[in-house]
PDB file of C-alpha atoms in Angstrom:
ATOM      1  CA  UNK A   1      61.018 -89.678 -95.999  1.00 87.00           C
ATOM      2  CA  UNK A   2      57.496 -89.410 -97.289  1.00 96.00           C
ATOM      3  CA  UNK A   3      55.518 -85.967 -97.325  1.00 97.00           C
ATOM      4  CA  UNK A   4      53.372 -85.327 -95.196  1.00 98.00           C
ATOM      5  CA  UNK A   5      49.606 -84.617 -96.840  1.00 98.00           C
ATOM      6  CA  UNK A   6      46.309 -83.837 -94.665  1.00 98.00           C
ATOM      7  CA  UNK A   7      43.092 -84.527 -96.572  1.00 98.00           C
ATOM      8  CA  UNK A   8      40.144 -82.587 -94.450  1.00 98.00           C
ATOM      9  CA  UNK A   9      36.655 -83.045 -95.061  1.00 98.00           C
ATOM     10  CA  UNK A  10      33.327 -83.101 -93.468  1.00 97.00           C
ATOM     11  CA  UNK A  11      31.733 -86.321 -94.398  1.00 95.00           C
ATOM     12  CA  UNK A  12      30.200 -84.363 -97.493  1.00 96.00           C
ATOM     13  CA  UNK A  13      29.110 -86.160-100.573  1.00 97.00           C
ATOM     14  CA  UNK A  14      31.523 -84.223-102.399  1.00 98.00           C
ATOM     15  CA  UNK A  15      33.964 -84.779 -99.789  1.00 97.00           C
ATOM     16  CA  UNK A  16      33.771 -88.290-100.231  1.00 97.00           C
ATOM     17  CA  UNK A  17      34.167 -88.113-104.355  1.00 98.00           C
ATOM     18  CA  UNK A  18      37.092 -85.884-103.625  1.00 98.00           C
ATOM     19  CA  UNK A  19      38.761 -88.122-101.109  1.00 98.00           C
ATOM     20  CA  UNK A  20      37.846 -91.542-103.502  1.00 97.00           C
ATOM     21  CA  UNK A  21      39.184 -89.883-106.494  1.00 97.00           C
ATOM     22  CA  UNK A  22      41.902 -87.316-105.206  1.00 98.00           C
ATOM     23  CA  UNK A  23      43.570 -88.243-101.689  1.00 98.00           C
ATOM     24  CA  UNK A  24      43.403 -91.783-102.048  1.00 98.00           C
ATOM     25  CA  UNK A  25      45.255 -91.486-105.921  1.00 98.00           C
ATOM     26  CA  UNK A  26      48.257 -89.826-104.141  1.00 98.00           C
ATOM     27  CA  UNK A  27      51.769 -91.950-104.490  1.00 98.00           C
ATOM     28  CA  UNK A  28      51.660 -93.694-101.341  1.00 98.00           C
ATOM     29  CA  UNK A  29      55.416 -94.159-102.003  1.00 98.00           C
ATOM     30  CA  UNK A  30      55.819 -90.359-101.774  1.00 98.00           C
ATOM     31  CA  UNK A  31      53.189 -88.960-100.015  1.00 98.00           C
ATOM     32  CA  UNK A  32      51.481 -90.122 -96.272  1.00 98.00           C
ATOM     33  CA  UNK A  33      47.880 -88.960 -96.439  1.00 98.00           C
ATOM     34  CA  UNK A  34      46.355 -88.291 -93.174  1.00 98.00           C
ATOM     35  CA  UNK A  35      42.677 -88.001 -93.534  1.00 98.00           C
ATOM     36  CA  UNK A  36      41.031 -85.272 -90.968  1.00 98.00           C
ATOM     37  CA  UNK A  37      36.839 -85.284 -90.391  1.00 98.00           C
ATOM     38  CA  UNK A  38      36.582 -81.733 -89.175  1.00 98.00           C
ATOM     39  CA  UNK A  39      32.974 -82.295 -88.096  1.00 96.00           C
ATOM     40  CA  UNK A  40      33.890 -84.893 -85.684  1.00 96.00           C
ATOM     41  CA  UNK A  41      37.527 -83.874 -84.796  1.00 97.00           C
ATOM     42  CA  UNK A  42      36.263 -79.656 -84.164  1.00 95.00           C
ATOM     43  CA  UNK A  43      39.857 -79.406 -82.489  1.00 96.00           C
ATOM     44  CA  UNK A  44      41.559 -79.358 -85.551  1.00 98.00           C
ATOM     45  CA  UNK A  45      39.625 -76.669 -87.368  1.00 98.00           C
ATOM     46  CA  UNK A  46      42.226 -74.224 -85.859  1.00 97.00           C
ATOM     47  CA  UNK A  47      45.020 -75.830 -87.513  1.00 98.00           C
ATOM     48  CA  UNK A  48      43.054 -76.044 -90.877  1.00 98.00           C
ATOM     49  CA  UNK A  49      42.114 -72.540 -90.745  1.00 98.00           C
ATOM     50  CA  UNK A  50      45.513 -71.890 -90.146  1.00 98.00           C
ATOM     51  CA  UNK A  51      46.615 -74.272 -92.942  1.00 98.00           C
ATOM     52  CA  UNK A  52      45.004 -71.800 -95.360  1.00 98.00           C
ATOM     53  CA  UNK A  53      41.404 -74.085 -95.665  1.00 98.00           C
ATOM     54  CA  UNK A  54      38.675 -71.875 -96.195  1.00 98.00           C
ATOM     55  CA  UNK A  55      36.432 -74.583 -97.179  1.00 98.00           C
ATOM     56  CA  UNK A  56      36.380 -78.384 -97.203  1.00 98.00           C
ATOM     57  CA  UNK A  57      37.412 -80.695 -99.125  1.00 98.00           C
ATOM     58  CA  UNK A  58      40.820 -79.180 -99.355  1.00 98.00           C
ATOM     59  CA  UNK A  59      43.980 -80.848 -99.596  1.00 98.00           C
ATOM     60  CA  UNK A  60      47.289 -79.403 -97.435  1.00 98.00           C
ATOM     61  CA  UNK A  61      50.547 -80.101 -98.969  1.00 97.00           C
ATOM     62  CA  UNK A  62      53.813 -78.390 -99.299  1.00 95.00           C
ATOM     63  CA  UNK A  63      52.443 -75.651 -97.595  1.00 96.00           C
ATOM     64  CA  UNK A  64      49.261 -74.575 -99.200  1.00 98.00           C
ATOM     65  CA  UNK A  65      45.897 -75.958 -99.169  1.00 98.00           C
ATOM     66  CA  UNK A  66      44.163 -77.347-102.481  1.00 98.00           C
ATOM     67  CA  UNK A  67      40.782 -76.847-101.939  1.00 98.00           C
ATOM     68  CA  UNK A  68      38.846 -79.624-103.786  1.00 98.00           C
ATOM     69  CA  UNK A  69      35.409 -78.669-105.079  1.00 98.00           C
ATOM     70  CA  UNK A  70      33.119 -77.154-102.663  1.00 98.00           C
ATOM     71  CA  UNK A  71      31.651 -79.236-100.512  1.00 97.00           C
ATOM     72  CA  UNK A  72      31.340 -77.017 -97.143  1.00 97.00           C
ATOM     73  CA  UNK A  73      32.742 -73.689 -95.693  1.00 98.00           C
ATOM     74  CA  UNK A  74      35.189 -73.944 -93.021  1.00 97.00           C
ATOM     75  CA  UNK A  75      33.270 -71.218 -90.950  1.00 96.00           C
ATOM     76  CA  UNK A  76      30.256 -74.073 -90.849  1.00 96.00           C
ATOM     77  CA  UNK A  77      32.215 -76.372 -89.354  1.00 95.00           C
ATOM     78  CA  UNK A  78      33.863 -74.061 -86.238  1.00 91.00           C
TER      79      UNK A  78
ATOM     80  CA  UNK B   1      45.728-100.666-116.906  1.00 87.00           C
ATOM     81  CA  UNK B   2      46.282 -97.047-115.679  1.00 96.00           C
ATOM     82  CA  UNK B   3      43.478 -94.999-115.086  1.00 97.00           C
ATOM     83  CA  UNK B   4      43.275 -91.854-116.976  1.00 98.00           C
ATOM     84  CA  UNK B   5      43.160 -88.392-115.439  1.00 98.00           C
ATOM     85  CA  UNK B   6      43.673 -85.181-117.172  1.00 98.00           C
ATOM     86  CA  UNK B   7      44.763 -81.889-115.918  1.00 98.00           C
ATOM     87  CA  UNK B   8      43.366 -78.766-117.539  1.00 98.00           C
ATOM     88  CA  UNK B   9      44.915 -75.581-116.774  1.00 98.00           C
ATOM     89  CA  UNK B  10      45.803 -72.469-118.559  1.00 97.00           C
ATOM     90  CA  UNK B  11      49.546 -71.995-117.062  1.00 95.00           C
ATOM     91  CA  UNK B  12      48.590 -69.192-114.703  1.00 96.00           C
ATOM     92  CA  UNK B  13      50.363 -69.350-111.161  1.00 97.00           C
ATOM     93  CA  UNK B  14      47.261 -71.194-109.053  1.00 98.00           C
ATOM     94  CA  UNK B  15      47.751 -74.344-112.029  1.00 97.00           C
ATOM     95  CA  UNK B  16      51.323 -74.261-111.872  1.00 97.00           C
ATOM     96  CA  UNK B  17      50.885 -74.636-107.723  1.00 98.00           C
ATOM     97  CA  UNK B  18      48.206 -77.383-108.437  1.00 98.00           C
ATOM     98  CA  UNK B  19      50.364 -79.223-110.956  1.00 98.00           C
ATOM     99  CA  UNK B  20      53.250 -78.978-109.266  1.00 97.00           C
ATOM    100  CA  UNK B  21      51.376 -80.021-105.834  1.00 97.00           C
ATOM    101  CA  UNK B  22      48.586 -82.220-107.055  1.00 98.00           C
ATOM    102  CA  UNK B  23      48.956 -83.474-109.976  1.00 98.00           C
ATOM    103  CA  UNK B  24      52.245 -84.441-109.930  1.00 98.00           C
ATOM    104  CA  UNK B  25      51.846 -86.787-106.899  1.00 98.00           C
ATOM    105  CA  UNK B  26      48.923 -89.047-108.277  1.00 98.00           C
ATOM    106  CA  UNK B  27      50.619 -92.332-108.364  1.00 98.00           C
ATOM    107  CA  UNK B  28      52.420 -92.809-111.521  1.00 98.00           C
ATOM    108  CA  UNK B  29      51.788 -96.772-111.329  1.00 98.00           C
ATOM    109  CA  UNK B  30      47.815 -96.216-111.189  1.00 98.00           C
ATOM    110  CA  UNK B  31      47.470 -93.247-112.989  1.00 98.00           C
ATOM    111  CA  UNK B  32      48.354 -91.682-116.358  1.00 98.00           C
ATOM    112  CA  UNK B  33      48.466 -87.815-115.767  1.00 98.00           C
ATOM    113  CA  UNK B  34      47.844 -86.038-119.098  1.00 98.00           C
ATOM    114  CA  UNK B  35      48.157 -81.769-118.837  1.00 98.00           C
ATOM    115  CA  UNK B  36      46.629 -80.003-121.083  1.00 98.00           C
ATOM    116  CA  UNK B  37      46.719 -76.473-121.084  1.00 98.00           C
ATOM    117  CA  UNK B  38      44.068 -74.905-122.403  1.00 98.00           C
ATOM    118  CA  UNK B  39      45.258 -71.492-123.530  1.00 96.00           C
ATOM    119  CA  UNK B  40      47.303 -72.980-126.087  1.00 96.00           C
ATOM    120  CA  UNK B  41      45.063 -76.189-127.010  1.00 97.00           C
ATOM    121  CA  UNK B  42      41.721 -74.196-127.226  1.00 95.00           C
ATOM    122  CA  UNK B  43      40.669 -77.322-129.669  1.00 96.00           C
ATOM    123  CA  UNK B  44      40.284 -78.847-126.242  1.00 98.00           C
ATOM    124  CA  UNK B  45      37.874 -76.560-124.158  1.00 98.00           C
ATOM    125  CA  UNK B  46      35.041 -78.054-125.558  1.00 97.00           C
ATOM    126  CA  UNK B  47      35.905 -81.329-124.172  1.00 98.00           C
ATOM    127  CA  UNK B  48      37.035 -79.870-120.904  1.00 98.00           C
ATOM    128  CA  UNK B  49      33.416 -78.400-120.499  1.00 98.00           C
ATOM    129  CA  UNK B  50      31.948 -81.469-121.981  1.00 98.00           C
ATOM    130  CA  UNK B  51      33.885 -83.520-118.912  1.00 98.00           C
ATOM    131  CA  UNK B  52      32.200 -80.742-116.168  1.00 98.00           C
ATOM    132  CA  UNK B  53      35.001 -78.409-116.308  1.00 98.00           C
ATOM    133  CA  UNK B  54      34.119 -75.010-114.930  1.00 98.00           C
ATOM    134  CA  UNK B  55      37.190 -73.506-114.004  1.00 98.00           C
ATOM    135  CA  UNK B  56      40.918 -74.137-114.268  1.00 98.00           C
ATOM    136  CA  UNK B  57      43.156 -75.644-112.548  1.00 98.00           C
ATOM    137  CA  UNK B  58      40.672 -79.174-112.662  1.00 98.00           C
ATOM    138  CA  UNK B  59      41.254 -82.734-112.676  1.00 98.00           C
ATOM    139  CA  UNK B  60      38.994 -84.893-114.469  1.00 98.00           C
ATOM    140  CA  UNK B  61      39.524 -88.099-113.285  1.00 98.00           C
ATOM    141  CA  UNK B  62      36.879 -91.239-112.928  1.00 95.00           C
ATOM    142  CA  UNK B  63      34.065 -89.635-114.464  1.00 96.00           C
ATOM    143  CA  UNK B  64      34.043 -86.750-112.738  1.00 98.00           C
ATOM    144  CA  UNK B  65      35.903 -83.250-112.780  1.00 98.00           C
ATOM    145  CA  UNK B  66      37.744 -81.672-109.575  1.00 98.00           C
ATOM    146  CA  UNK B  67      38.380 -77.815-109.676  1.00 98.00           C
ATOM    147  CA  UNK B  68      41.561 -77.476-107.299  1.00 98.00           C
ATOM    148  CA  UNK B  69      41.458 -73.451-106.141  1.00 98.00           C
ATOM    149  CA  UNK B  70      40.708 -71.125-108.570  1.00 98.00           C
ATOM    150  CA  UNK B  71      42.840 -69.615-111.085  1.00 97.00           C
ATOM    151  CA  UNK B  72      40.588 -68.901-114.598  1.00 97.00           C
ATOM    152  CA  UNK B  73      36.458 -69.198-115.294  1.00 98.00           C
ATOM    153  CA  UNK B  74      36.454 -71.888-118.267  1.00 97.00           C
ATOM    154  CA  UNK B  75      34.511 -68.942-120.059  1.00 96.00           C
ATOM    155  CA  UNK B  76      37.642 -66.717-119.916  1.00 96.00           C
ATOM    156  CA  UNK B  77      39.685 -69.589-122.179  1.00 95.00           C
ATOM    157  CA  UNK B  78      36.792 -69.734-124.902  1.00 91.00           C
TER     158      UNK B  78
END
């Protein structure tokens, strides 16, 4: 069974380098990447804040989040 | 050909998580993961900053480096 990864963002520019380079190398044998526009899908920002995201991009997996850069603060996007 | 990415850290608790968690699931048949840990190899920091490295745990991968969390200021491993 593959692990689950979420991948949220905001659209940013650096989001976008971050998901190019980052979420999209992850072994898609191991790992099913969900990607998650927080600007656009606002309902989830509760479950990323909760997730541990404090900004975006940030990467959840295996519990914790990997925040990616800094592209955008999570309290922006509430 | 696999595309090189390098992970710079400086074994403190926030790499290990980001190795561990990131790192390791790049996808082996794309990508040739190289870790460097910069306390040890400070021959190295120079081309860590060179490569946009700020702070450690970071990926540099396509051109471009990608600071996962934070665990040490670059300046701190000089």
């Amino acid at each position: 069974m593959k692990t689950k990864a979420i991948f949220y963002h905001a659209g940013c520019p650096v989001c976008v380098a971050a998901e190019h380079s980052v979420a999209n190398a992850l072994d898609p044998s191991r790992y099913a990447v969900e990607s998650v526009h927080l600007g656009t899908s606002k309902a989830r920002v509760k479950e990323a804040v909760a997730a541990g995201v404090k900004s975006v991009p940030a990467l959840v997996m295996n519990g914790a989040a990997f925040h990616i850069n800094f592209g955008a603060s999570i309290d922006a996007l509430k």
